[in-house]
Coordinates of C-alpha atoms and ligand atoms in Angstrom, one line a residue:
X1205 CA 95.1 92.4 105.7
X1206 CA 96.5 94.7 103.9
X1207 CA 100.5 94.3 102.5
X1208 CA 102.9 97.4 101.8
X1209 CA 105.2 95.7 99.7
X1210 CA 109.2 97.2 98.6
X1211 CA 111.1 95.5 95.9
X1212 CA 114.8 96.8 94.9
X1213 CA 116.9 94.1 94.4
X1214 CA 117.8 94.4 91.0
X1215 CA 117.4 97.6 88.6
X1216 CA 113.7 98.0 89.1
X1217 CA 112.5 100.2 92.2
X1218 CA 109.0 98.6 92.8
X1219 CA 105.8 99.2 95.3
X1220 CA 102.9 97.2 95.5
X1221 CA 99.8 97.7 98.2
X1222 CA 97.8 94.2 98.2
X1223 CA 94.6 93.3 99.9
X1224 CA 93.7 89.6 101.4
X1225 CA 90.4 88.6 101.8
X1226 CA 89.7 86.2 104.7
X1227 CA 88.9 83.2 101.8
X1228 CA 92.4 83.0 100.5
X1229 CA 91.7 85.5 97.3
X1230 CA 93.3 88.9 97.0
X1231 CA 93.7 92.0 95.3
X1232 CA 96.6 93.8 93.8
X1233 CA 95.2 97.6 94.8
X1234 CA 98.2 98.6 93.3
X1235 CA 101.8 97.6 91.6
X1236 CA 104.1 100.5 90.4
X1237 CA 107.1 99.5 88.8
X1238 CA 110.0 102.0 87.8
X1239 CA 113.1 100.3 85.7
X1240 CA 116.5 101.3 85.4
X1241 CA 117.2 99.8 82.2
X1242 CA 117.9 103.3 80.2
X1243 CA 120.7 104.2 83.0
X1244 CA 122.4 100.6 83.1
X1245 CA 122.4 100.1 78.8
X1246 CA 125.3 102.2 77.6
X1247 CA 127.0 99.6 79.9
X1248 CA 125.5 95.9 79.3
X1249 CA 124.2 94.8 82.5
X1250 CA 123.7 96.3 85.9
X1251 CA 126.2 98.8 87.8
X1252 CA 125.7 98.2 91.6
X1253 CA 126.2 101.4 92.4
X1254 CA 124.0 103.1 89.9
X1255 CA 121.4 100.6 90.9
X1256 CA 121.9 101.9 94.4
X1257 CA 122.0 105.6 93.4
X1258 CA 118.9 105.2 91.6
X1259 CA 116.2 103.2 93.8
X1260 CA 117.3 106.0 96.4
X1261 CA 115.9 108.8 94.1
X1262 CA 112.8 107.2 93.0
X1263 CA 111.6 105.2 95.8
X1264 CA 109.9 108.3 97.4
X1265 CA 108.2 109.0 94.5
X1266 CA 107.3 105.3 93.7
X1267 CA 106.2 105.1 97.3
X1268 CA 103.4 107.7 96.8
X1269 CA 102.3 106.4 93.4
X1270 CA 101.7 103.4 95.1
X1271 CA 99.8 104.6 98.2
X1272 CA 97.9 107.3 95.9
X1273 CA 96.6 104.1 93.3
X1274 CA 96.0 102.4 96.4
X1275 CA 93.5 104.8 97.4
X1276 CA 95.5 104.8 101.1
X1277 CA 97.8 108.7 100.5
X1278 CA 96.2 111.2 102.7
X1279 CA 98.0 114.5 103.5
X1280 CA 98.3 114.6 107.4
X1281 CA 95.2 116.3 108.8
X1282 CA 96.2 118.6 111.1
X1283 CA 99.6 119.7 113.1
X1284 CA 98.2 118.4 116.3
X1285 CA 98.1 114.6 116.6
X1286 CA 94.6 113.2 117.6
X1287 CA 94.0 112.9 121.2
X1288 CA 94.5 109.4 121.5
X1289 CA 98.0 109.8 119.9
X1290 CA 98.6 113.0 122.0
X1291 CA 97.8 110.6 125.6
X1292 CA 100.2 108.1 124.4
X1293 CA 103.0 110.6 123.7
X1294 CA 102.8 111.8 127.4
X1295 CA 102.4 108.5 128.6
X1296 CA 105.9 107.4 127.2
X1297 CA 103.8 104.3 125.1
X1298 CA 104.6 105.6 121.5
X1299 CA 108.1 108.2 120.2
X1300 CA 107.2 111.8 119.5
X1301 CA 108.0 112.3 115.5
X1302 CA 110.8 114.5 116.6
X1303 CA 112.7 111.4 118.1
X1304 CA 111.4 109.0 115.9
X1305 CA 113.4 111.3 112.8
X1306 CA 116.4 110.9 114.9
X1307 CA 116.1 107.4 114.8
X1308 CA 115.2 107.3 111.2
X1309 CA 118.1 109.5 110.6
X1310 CA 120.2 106.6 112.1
X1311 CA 118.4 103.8 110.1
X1312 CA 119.0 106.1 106.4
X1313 CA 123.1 107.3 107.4
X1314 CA 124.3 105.5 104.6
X1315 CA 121.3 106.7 102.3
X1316 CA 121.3 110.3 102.4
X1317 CA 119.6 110.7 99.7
X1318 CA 116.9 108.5 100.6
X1319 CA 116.2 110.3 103.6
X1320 CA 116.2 113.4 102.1
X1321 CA 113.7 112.4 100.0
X1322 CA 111.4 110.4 102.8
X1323 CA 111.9 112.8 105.0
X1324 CA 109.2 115.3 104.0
X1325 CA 106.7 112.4 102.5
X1326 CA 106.6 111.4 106.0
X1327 CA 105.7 114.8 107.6
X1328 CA 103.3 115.8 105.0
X1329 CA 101.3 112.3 104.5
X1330 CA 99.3 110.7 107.5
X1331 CA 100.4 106.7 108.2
X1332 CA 98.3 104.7 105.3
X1333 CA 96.1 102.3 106.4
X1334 CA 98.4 98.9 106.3
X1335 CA 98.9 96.1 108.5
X1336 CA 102.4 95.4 108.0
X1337 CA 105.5 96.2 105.1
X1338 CA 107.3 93.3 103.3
X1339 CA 110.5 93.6 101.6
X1340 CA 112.9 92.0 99.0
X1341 CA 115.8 91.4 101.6
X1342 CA 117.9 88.9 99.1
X1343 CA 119.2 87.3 96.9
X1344 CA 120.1 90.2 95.0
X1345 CA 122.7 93.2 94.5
X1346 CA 123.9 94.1 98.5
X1347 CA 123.6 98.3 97.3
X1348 CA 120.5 97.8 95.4
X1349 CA 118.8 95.6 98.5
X1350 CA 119.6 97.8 101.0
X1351 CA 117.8 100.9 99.6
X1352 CA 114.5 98.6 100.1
X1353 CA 115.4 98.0 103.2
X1354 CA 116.1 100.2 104.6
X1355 CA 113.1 102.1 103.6
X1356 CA 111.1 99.3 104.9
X1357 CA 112.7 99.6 108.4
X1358 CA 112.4 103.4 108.3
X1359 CA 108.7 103.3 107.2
X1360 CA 108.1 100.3 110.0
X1361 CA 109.6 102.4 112.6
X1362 CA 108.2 105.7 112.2
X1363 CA 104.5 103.9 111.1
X1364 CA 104.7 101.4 113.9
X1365 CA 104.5 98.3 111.6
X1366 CA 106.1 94.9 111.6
X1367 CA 108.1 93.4 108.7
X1368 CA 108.0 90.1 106.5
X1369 CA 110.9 89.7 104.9
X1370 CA 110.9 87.9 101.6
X1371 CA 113.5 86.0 99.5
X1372 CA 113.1 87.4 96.1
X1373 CA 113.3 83.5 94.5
X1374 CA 110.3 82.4 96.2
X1375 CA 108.8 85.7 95.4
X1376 CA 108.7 85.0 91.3
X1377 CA 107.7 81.5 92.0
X1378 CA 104.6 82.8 94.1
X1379 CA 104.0 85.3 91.1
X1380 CA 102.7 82.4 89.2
X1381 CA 99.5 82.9 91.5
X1382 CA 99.2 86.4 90.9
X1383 CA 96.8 84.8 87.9
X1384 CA 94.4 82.1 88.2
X1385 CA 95.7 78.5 88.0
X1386 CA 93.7 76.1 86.2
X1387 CA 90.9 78.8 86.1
X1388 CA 90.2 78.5 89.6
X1389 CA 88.4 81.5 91.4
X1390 CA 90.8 82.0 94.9
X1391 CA 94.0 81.6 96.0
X1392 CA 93.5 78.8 98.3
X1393 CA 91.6 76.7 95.0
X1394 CA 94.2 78.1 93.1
X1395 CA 96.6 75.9 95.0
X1396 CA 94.5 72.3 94.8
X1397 CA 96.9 69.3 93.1
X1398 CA 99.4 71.6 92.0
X1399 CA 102.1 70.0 94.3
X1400 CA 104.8 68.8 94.2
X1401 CA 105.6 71.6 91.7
X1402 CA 108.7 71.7 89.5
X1403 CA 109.8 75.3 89.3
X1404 CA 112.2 76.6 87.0
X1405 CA 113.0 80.1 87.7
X1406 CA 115.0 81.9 84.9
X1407 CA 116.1 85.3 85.6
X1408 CA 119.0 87.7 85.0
X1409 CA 120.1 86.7 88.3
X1410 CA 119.0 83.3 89.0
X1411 CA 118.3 80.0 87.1
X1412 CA 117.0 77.3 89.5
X1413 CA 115.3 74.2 89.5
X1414 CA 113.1 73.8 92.3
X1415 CA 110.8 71.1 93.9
X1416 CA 108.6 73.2 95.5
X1417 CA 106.2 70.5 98.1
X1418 CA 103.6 73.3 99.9
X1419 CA 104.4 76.9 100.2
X1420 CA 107.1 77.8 102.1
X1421 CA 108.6 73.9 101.3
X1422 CA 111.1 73.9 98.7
X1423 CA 114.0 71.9 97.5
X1424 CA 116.7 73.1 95.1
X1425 CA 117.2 70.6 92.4
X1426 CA 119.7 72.2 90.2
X1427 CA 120.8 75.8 89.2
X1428 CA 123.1 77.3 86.8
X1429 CA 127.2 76.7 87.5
X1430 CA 127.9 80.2 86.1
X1431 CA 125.9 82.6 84.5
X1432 CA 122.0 83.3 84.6
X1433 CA 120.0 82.5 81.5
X1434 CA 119.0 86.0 81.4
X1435 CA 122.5 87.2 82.2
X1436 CA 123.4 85.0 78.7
X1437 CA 121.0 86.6 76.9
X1438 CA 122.4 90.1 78.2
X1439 CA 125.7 89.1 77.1
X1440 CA 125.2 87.4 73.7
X1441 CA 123.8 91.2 73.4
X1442 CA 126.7 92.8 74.2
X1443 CA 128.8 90.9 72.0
X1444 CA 126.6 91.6 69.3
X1445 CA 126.2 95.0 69.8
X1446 CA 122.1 95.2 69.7
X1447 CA 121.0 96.9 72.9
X1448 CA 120.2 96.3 76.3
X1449 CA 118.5 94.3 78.1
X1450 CA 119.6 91.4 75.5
X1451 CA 116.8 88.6 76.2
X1452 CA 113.6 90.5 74.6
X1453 CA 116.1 92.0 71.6
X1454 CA 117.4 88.5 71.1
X1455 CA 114.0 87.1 70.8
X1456 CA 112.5 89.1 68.9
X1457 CA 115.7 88.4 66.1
X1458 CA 115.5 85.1 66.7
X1459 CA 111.5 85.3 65.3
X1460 CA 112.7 87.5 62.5
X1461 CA 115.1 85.0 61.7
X1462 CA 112.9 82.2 61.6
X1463 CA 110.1 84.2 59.5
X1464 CA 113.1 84.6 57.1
X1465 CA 113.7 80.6 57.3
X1466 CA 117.5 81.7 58.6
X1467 CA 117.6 79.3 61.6
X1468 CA 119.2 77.3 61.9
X1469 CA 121.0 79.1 58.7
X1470 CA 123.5 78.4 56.1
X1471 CA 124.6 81.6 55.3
X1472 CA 128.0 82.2 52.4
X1473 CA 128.5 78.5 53.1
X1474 CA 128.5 79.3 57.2
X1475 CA 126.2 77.1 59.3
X1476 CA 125.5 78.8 63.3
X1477 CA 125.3 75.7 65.3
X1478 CA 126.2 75.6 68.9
X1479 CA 126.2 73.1 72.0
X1480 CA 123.7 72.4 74.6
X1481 CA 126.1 72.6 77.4
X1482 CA 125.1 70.0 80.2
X1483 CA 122.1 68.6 78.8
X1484 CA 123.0 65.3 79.2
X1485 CA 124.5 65.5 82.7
X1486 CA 123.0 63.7 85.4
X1487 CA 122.0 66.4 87.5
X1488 CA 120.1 69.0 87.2
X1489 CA 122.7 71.8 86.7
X1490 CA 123.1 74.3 84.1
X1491 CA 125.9 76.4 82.9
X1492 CA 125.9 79.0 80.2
X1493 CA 128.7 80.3 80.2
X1494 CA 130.4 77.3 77.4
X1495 CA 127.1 78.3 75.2
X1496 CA 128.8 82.3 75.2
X1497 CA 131.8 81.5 74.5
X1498 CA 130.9 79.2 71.9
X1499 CA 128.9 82.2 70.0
X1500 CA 132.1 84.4 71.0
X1501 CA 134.6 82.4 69.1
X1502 CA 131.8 81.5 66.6
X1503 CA 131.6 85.7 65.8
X1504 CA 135.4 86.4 66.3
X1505 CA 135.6 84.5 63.0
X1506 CA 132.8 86.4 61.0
X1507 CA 134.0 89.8 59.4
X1508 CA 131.4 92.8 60.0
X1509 CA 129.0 92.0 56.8
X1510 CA 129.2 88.3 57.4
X1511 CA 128.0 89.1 61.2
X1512 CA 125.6 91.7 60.5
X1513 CA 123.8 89.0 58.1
X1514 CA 123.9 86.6 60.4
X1515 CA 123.5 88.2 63.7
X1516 CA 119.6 87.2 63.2
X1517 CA 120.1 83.6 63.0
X1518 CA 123.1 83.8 65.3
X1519 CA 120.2 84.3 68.2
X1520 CA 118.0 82.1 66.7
X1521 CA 120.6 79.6 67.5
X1522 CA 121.1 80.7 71.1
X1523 CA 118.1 81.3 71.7
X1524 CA 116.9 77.4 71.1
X1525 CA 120.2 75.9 72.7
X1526 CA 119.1 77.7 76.3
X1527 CA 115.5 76.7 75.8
X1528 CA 116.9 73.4 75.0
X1529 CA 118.5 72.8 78.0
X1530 CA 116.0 74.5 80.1
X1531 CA 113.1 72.4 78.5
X1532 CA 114.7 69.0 78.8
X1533 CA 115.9 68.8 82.5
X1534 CA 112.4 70.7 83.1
X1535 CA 111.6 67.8 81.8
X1536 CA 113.4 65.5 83.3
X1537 CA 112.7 66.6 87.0
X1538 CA 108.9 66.5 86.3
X1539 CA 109.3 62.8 85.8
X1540 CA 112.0 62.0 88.1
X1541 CA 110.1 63.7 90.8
X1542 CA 106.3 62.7 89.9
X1543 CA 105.0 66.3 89.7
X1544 CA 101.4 67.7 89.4
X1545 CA 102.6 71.2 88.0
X1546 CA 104.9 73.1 86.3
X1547 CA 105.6 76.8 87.0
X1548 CA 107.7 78.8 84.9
X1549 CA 108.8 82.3 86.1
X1550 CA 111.4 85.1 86.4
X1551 CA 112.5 87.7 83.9
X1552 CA 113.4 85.2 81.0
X1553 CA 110.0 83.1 81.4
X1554 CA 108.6 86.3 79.2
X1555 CA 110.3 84.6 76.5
X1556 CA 107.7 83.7 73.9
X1557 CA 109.4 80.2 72.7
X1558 CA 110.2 78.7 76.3
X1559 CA 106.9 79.5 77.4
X1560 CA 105.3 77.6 74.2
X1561 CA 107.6 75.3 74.4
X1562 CA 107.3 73.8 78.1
X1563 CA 103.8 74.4 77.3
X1564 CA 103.7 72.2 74.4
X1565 CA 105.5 69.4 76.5
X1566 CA 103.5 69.5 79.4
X1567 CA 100.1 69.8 78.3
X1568 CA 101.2 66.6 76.3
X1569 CA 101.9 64.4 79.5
X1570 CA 98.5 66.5 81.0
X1571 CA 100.3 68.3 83.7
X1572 CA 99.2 71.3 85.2
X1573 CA 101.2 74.1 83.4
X1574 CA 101.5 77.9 84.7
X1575 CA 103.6 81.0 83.6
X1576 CA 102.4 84.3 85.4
X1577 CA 101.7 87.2 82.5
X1578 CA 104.5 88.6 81.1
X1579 CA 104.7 91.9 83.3
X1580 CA 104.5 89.5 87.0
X1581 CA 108.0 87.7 85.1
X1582 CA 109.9 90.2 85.6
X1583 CA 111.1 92.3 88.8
X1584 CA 107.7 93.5 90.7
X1585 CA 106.2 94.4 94.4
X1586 CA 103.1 92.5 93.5
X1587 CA 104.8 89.2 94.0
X1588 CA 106.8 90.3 97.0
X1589 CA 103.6 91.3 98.2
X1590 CA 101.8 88.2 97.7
X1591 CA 105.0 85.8 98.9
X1592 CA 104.4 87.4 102.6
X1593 CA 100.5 87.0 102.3
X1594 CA 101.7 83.4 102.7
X1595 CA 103.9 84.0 105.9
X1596 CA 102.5 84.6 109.1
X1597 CA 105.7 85.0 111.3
X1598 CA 106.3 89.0 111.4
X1599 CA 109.8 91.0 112.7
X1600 CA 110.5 94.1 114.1
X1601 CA 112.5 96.1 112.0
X1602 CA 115.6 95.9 114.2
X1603 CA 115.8 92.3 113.5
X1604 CA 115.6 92.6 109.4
X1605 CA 118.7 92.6 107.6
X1606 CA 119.8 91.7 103.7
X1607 CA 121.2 88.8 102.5
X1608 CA 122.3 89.2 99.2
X1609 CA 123.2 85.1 99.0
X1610 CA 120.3 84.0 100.5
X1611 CA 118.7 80.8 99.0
X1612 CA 115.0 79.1 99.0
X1613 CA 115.9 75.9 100.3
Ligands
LIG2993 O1 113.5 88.7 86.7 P1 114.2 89.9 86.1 O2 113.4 91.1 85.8 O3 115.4 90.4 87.0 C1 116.2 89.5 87.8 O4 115.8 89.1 88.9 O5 117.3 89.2 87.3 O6 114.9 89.3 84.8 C2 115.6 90.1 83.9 C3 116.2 89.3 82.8 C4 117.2 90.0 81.9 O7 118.4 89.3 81.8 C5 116.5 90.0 80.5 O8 117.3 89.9 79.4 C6 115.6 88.7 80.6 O9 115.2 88.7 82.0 N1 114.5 88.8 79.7 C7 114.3 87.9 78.7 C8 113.1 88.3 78.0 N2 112.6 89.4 78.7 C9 113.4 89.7 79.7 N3 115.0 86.9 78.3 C10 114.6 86.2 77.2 N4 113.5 86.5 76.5 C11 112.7 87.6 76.9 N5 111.6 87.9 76.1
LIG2994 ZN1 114.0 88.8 89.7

């Protein structure tokens, strides 16, 4: 089977083309990913509406890219339609492209652009050879969401395909397979006494905790009361004034900082400590918004040399309070709940000290351990692509909608 795959939930337009083999194993045939981050850094974080505005311009061009690595983008062959196609058509059994534009003009009305842009990719390039389109359809940003799919319903209609619809949580938890487990050679090995999993997905977006049983069976444990952990990162970042997006800037001044010996720092008498918010609640919650206003009231008090001196070990600090947290309830539910594995993922998981860090722990009590490669973290089609490999229910594209709430559980 071969997967189309559409991912635009947050700032990165993505499309991925995957192949599965009848073993279980697969191949990524291709995974073009386009991010937004120069248009949403003069602002901190990401603008909705520029998300939108955005996946709508490039998605086209993505689209192609994707097809064309995919070895699947053939210009239309002639004006005619084959015979077969042509019997059909008088027969009433499949929409002349005519009508079918009119219906696709329906489906894009609230994404002119879009259309504008599909409209001539579908007239010039024949229908690749896919068995069915899957698509980010939540939990994400509603404008951003809709682009994908939307453009999954259009392609689905006019290419006579069905759609999977995929919740985007599930998706970076499934990216974790996108690599071999354990060394094992398929994706059906890959799979052997890795559950019950304890999944902590950290994202700009999302931090969960999630007891994950077989695919498809999952159980939220805990998640974050305010912000993301990503979202943190992006906003200690802000307040610092070093760039966008703030968790790989942070990072990387939190290792200068350390190769300095400035963390955790006395500097002109000043000592960056901060708290570990929640990490000795019960549950299995998180909240990081305490931990950014903490470093808020902690800079409000520095003048501009002070802060620029410190700003290194300032992230450092935050830095290790977040992976504190994160670490010990990780932790805590992979006892509690008597786990074989541990899977890290999402955007934050690229950070180099929570992924030593949970590796550390867990290869101490001999658990299975797994964090996909940095660039399957973050926002991609290949995971998207992969999650619906492991569905087999399929929708008509009049039935898919988004759901920019929707959970795992
Ligand atoms: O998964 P992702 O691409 O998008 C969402 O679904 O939200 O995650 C993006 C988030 C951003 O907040 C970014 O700051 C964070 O992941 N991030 C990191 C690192 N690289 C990306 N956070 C900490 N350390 C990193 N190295
Ligand atoms: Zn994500």
């Amino acid at each position: 089977m071969r997967i189309l795959a559409i991912e635009t939930s947050c700032d990165e337009t993505s499309i991925a083309v995957l192949q599965t083999k009848e073993d279980g194993d697969f191949s990524i045939l291709s995974n073009i990913v386009s991010s937004q981050v120069a248009i949403h850094a003069p602002f901190g974080g990401v603008v909705p509406t520029l998300a939108k505005r955005e996946h709508q311009k490039n998605l086209t061009l993505i689209l192609k890219q994707g097809l064309a690595e995919a070895k699947l983008l053939k210009v239309q062959s002639s004006k005619f339609p084959p015979a077969s196609q042509a019997r059909a058509l008088r027969a009433g059994k499949v929409q002349s492209n005519s009508a079918k534009f009119k219906v696709l003009k329906q489906i894009l009305n609230r994404e002119e652009t879009l259309f504008k842009k599909l409209m001539p990719f579908l007239k010039k390039y024949a229908k690749p050879d896919i068995d069915v389109i899957a698509v980010t359809v939540g939990p994400g940003l509603e404008p951003a969401l809709w682009v994908g799919v939307n453009s999954a319903k259009a392609l689905a209609c006019f290419w006579d395909l069905s759609i999977i619809p995929v919740n985007h949580v599930e998706a970076h938890i499934i990216a974790n397979w996108l690599k071999p487990i354990s060394g094992a050679q398929n994706s059906n090995a890959r799979t052997q006494n890795l559950f019950p999993a304890d999944c902590l997905i950290v994202s700009g977006g999302h931090t969960q905790l999630v007891l994950m049983r077989d695919f498809g069976k999952y159980e939220i444990l805990g998640e974050t009361r305010d912000d993301a952990a990503g979202e943190a990162f992006d906003k200690l970042a802000k307040m610092l004034n070093i760039g966008y997006p703030g968790g790989p800037i942070v990072s990387k001044l939190s290792a200068q900082a350390k190769k300095q010996k400035l963390a955790p720092s006395v500097v002109e008498g000043l000592k960056v400590k901060l708290p570990r918010p929640m990490i000795n609640s019960k549950d299995y919650d998180f909240s990081f918004s305490g931990l950014k206003t903490a470093a808020l009231y902690f800079v409000k008090t520095l003048n501009k040399k002070t802060l620029k001196k410190l700003t290194p070990a300032i992230c450092a600090e935050f830095q290790q309070a977040a992976i504190d947290v994160l670490v010990s309830k990780t932790i805590r539910a992979a006892k509690e709940y008597n786990v074989k594995s541990v899977l890290l993922s999402g955007g934050v998981a690229a950070n180099d000290l929570l992924r030593t860090s949970l590796e550390k722990e867990f290869k101490r009590f001999g658990l299975v351990f797994s964090v996909p490669p940095k660039k399957f973290c973050t926002d991609n089609a290949a995971m998207i692509a992969l999650t619906a490999a492991k569905k087999t229910k399929k929708y008509n594209w009049q039935e898919i909608t988004t759901e920019a709430n929707l959970r795992i559980a």
